[in-house]
mmCIF file of C-alpha atoms in Angstrom:
data_model
loop_
_atom_site.group_PDB
_atom_site.id
_atom_site.type_symbol
_atom_site.label_atom_id
_atom_site.label_comp_id
_atom_site.label_asym_id
_atom_site.label_seq_id
_atom_site.Cartn_x
_atom_site.Cartn_y
_atom_site.Cartn_z
ATOM 1 C CA MET A 1 -23.299 -20.968 15.817
ATOM 2 C CA PHE A 2 -24.615 -17.716 15.404
ATOM 3 C CA HIS A 3 -23.250 -16.829 18.813
ATOM 4 C CA PHE A 4 -20.005 -18.357 17.695
ATOM 5 C CA LEU A 5 -19.809 -15.249 14.893
ATOM 6 C CA ARG A 6 -21.450 -12.654 17.040
ATOM 7 C CA THR A 7 -18.042 -13.661 19.483
ATOM 8 C CA THR A 8 -15.859 -13.790 16.373
ATOM 9 C CA HIS A 9 -16.719 -10.549 14.584
ATOM 10 C CA ARG A 10 -16.657 -8.819 18.061
ATOM 11 C CA TRP A 11 -13.228 -10.127 18.620
ATOM 12 C CA ILE A 12 -11.840 -9.548 15.094
ATOM 13 C CA GLY A 13 -13.131 -6.176 14.943
ATOM 14 C CA ILE A 14 -11.717 -4.678 18.668
ATOM 15 C CA THR A 15 -8.337 -6.408 17.102
ATOM 16 C CA ALA A 16 -8.295 -4.837 13.202
ATOM 17 C CA SER A 17 -9.942 -1.369 14.484
ATOM 18 C CA ILE A 18 -6.575 -0.931 15.973
ATOM 19 C CA PHE A 19 -4.891 -1.181 12.973
ATOM 20 C CA LEU A 20 -7.670 0.729 11.228
ATOM 21 C CA LEU A 21 -7.503 3.993 13.601
ATOM 22 C CA VAL A 22 -3.674 4.042 12.791
ATOM 23 C CA ILE A 23 -4.019 3.201 9.270
ATOM 24 C CA ALA A 24 -6.822 5.822 8.676
ATOM 25 C CA SER A 25 -5.394 8.575 10.329
ATOM 26 C CA THR A 26 -2.305 8.306 8.883
ATOM 27 C CA GLY A 27 -3.876 8.316 5.528
ATOM 28 C CA PHE A 28 -5.702 11.352 6.069
ATOM 29 C CA LEU A 29 -2.420 12.986 6.558
ATOM 30 C CA LEU A 30 -0.898 11.595 3.465
ATOM 31 C CA ALA A 31 -4.212 12.347 0.828
ATOM 32 C CA THR A 32 -3.873 15.853 2.897
ATOM 33 C CA LYS A 33 -0.321 16.155 2.758
ATOM 34 C CA ASP A 34 -0.285 19.018 -0.028
ATOM 35 C CA THR A 35 -3.143 20.784 1.597
ATOM 36 C CA PHE A 36 -1.244 21.002 5.025
ATOM 37 C CA GLY A 37 2.029 23.025 4.661
ATOM 38 C CA TRP A 38 3.564 21.039 7.983
ATOM 39 C CA VAL A 39 2.363 17.699 6.556
ATOM 40 C CA LYS A 40 4.737 17.863 3.533
ATOM 41 C CA PRO A 41 7.145 21.295 3.013
ATOM 42 C CA PRO A 42 6.026 23.241 0.119
ATOM 43 C CA THR A 43 8.466 23.422 -2.766
ATOM 44 C CA HIS A 44 10.491 26.776 -2.588
ATOM 45 C CA GLU A 45 11.601 28.454 -6.355
ATOM 46 C CA GLY A 46 15.018 28.195 -7.859
ATOM 47 C CA ALA A 47 16.899 30.638 -9.698
ATOM 48 C CA GLU A 48 15.715 30.309 -13.031
ATOM 49 C CA VAL A 49 17.087 28.711 -16.008
ATOM 50 C CA GLU A 50 17.633 28.911 -19.909
ATOM 51 C CA GLY A 51 18.615 25.044 -20.355
ATOM 52 C CA LEU A 52 19.587 22.088 -18.353
ATOM 53 C CA ARG A 53 22.982 22.880 -18.949
ATOM 54 C CA GLN A 54 22.612 25.600 -16.532
ATOM 55 C CA VAL A 55 21.369 23.025 -14.101
ATOM 56 C CA VAL A 56 24.133 22.155 -11.039
ATOM 57 C CA SER A 57 25.616 18.615 -10.887
ATOM 58 C CA LEU A 58 23.842 16.141 -8.775
ATOM 59 C CA ASP A 59 27.190 15.600 -6.340
ATOM 60 C CA HIS A 60 27.299 19.394 -6.622
ATOM 61 C CA ALA A 61 23.439 19.301 -4.888
ATOM 62 C CA ALA A 62 24.478 16.741 -2.228
ATOM 63 C CA GLU A 63 27.710 18.472 -1.544
ATOM 64 C CA SER A 64 25.409 21.661 -0.542
ATOM 65 C CA ALA A 65 23.577 19.205 1.499
ATOM 66 C CA PHE A 66 26.192 17.520 3.106
ATOM 67 C CA ALA A 67 27.692 21.048 3.857
ATOM 68 C CA LEU A 68 24.687 21.741 6.300
ATOM 69 C CA GLY A 69 26.231 19.476 8.986
ATOM 70 C CA ILE A 70 22.311 17.537 10.082
ATOM 71 C CA GLU A 71 23.404 14.708 11.874
ATOM 72 C CA GLU A 72 21.493 11.797 9.527
ATOM 73 C CA LEU A 73 22.567 13.741 6.059
ATOM 74 C CA LYS A 74 26.578 12.912 6.364
ATOM 75 C CA THR A 75 27.186 10.692 3.070
ATOM 76 C CA ARG A 76 26.177 9.620 -0.503
ATOM 77 C CA ASP A 77 24.651 6.585 1.892
ATOM 78 C CA ASP A 78 21.970 9.124 4.319
ATOM 79 C CA ILE A 79 20.344 10.104 1.195
ATOM 80 C CA GLU A 80 16.974 8.142 0.212
ATOM 81 C CA ARG A 81 16.513 9.825 -3.070
ATOM 82 C CA ILE A 82 17.107 13.035 -4.991
ATOM 83 C CA ASP A 83 13.930 14.502 -6.917
ATOM 84 C CA TYR A 84 15.018 17.330 -9.614
ATOM 85 C CA ARG A 85 11.890 19.850 -10.179
ATOM 86 C CA PRO A 86 12.315 21.506 -13.716
ATOM 87 C CA GLY A 87 9.554 23.849 -13.051
ATOM 88 C CA LYS A 88 11.027 25.472 -10.224
ATOM 89 C CA ASN A 89 14.548 24.438 -10.774
ATOM 90 C CA VAL A 90 15.158 22.733 -7.435
ATOM 91 C CA PHE A 91 16.589 19.177 -5.825
ATOM 92 C CA LYS A 92 14.884 17.586 -3.163
ATOM 93 C CA ILE A 93 17.094 15.546 -1.506
ATOM 94 C CA VAL A 94 15.818 13.456 1.016
ATOM 95 C CA THR A 95 16.999 11.216 3.776
ATOM 96 C CA HIS A 96 16.788 7.673 5.326
ATOM 97 C CA ARG A 97 16.310 8.330 8.258
ATOM 98 C CA GLY A 98 15.378 11.392 10.170
ATOM 99 C CA TYR A 99 12.928 12.522 7.492
ATOM 100 C CA HIS A 100 14.751 15.643 7.035
ATOM 101 C CA GLU A 101 14.205 17.052 3.331
ATOM 102 C CA VAL A 102 17.014 19.277 2.278
ATOM 103 C CA GLN A 103 16.062 21.769 -0.976
ATOM 104 C CA VAL A 104 18.857 23.087 -3.439
ATOM 105 C CA CYS A 105 18.770 25.954 -6.415
ATOM 106 C CA GLY A 106 19.264 24.041 -9.237
ATOM 107 C CA ARG A 107 21.020 27.029 -10.582
ATOM 108 C CA THR A 108 23.274 28.214 -7.859
ATOM 109 C CA GLY A 109 23.466 25.440 -5.284
ATOM 110 C CA GLU A 110 22.456 27.529 -2.616
ATOM 111 C CA ILE A 111 20.058 26.127 -0.098
ATOM 112 C CA LEU A 112 16.484 26.930 0.194
ATOM 113 C CA ASN A 113 14.882 25.143 2.439
ATOM 114 C CA VAL A 114 15.349 22.869 5.475
ATOM 115 C CA ALA A 115 12.515 20.560 6.595
ATOM 116 C CA ARG A 116 11.215 17.548 8.399
ATOM 117 C CA ARG A 117 8.884 15.448 6.273
ATOM 118 C CA VAL A 118 6.120 14.734 8.297
ATOM 119 C CA ASP A 119 4.632 12.640 5.204
ATOM 120 C CA GLN A 120 7.154 10.510 4.962
ATOM 121 C CA ILE A 121 6.658 9.579 8.985
ATOM 122 C CA ALA A 122 3.445 8.840 8.024
ATOM 123 C CA GLU A 123 3.850 6.406 5.197
ATOM 124 C CA ASP A 124 6.092 4.818 7.807
ATOM 125 C CA ILE A 125 3.453 4.636 9.660
ATOM 126 C CA HIS A 126 0.697 3.825 7.263
ATOM 127 C CA ASP A 127 2.575 0.856 5.767
ATOM 128 C CA MET A 128 3.707 -0.342 10.201
ATOM 129 C CA SER A 129 7.520 0.085 8.488
ATOM 130 C CA PHE A 130 7.954 2.364 11.028
ATOM 131 C CA PHE A 131 7.411 0.146 14.277
ATOM 132 C CA SER A 132 9.282 -2.954 12.049
ATOM 133 C CA GLU A 133 9.682 -4.422 9.302
ATOM 134 C CA ARG A 134 8.332 -7.524 9.987
ATOM 135 C CA LEU A 135 5.061 -6.009 11.078
ATOM 136 C CA LYS A 136 5.169 -5.020 7.175
ATOM 137 C CA LEU A 137 5.538 -8.097 5.396
ATOM 138 C CA TYR A 138 3.296 -10.256 7.816
ATOM 139 C CA GLY A 139 1.090 -7.820 10.005
ATOM 140 C CA LEU A 140 -0.483 -5.922 7.427
ATOM 141 C CA PRO A 141 -1.820 -8.970 5.769
ATOM 142 C CA ILE A 142 -3.254 -10.598 8.595
ATOM 143 C CA VAL A 143 -4.957 -7.644 9.380
ATOM 144 C CA ALA A 144 -6.380 -7.409 5.329
ATOM 145 C CA ILE A 145 -7.680 -11.472 6.494
ATOM 146 C CA LEU A 146 -9.234 -9.929 9.794
ATOM 147 C CA LEU A 147 -10.961 -7.752 7.755
ATOM 148 C CA PHE A 148 -12.041 -9.859 5.199
ATOM 149 C CA CYS A 149 -13.392 -12.179 7.923
ATOM 150 C CA LEU A 150 -14.945 -9.216 9.874
ATOM 151 C CA GLY A 151 -16.655 -8.802 6.479
ATOM 152 C CA LEU A 152 -17.897 -12.085 6.616
ATOM 153 C CA THR A 153 -18.869 -12.495 9.421
ATOM 154 C CA GLY A 154 -21.033 -9.302 9.769
ATOM 155 C CA ILE A 155 -22.113 -10.392 6.694
ATOM 156 C CA CYS A 156 -23.791 -13.352 8.399
ATOM 157 C CA ILE A 157 -25.018 -11.446 11.574
ATOM 158 C CA TYR A 158 -26.906 -9.497 9.109
ATOM 159 C CA PHE A 159 -28.515 -11.740 7.390
ATOM 160 C CA VAL A 160 -29.082 -15.123 9.520
ATOM 161 C CA PRO A 161 -32.044 -13.402 11.313
ATOM 162 C CA VAL A 162 -33.756 -12.517 7.766
ATOM 163 C CA ILE A 163 -33.497 -15.780 6.326
ATOM 164 C CA ARG A 164 -34.971 -16.837 9.702
ATOM 165 C CA ARG A 165 -38.077 -14.530 9.490
ATOM 166 C CA TRP A 166 -38.159 -14.998 5.253
ATOM 167 C CA LYS A 167 -38.427 -19.013 6.311
ATOM 168 C CA TYR A 168 -40.927 -18.351 9.499
ATOM 169 C CA ASN A 169 -43.357 -15.739 7.236
ATOM 170 C CA ARG A 170 -43.078 -18.769 4.203
ATOM 171 C CA SER A 171 -44.273 -21.718 6.447
ATOM 172 C CA LYS A 172 -46.991 -19.680 8.055
ATOM 173 C CA LYS A 173 -48.537 -19.293 4.812
#
């Protein structure tokens, strides 16, 4: 029984460690994305406005981004999201594919920055959707079960010799 636990623990550990290395490395990038400028592009400042009435429309901001001619950003369907940052008066337009981010001035509609979102790539790798949607839906729960089993077998491997020694010492008395 003890040999079976150790063998099971070893193989679960080897299998889970592959996923853990991927999750840990991308998790580090996600945890420090605001620290390193190459992971997530810094937010540029748009021209100041006195009120929200001076802010360009979403349509105008999107049209400015479309005018750049980025292959992955041609139509409304290519946009994953548009964030507006009122503190800096800037629109962030993020693409579904290609991991592009276009920053548009909220007052003038001018392009402030175009960059790749490494944090989006890291997030997709982190949740396994980069590889396949099935791996995200079914693989990650299996990895969670494997990690649970790894913990259980590790506890058993640790405590079985402790309990055996305790019983042996108790029987000697």
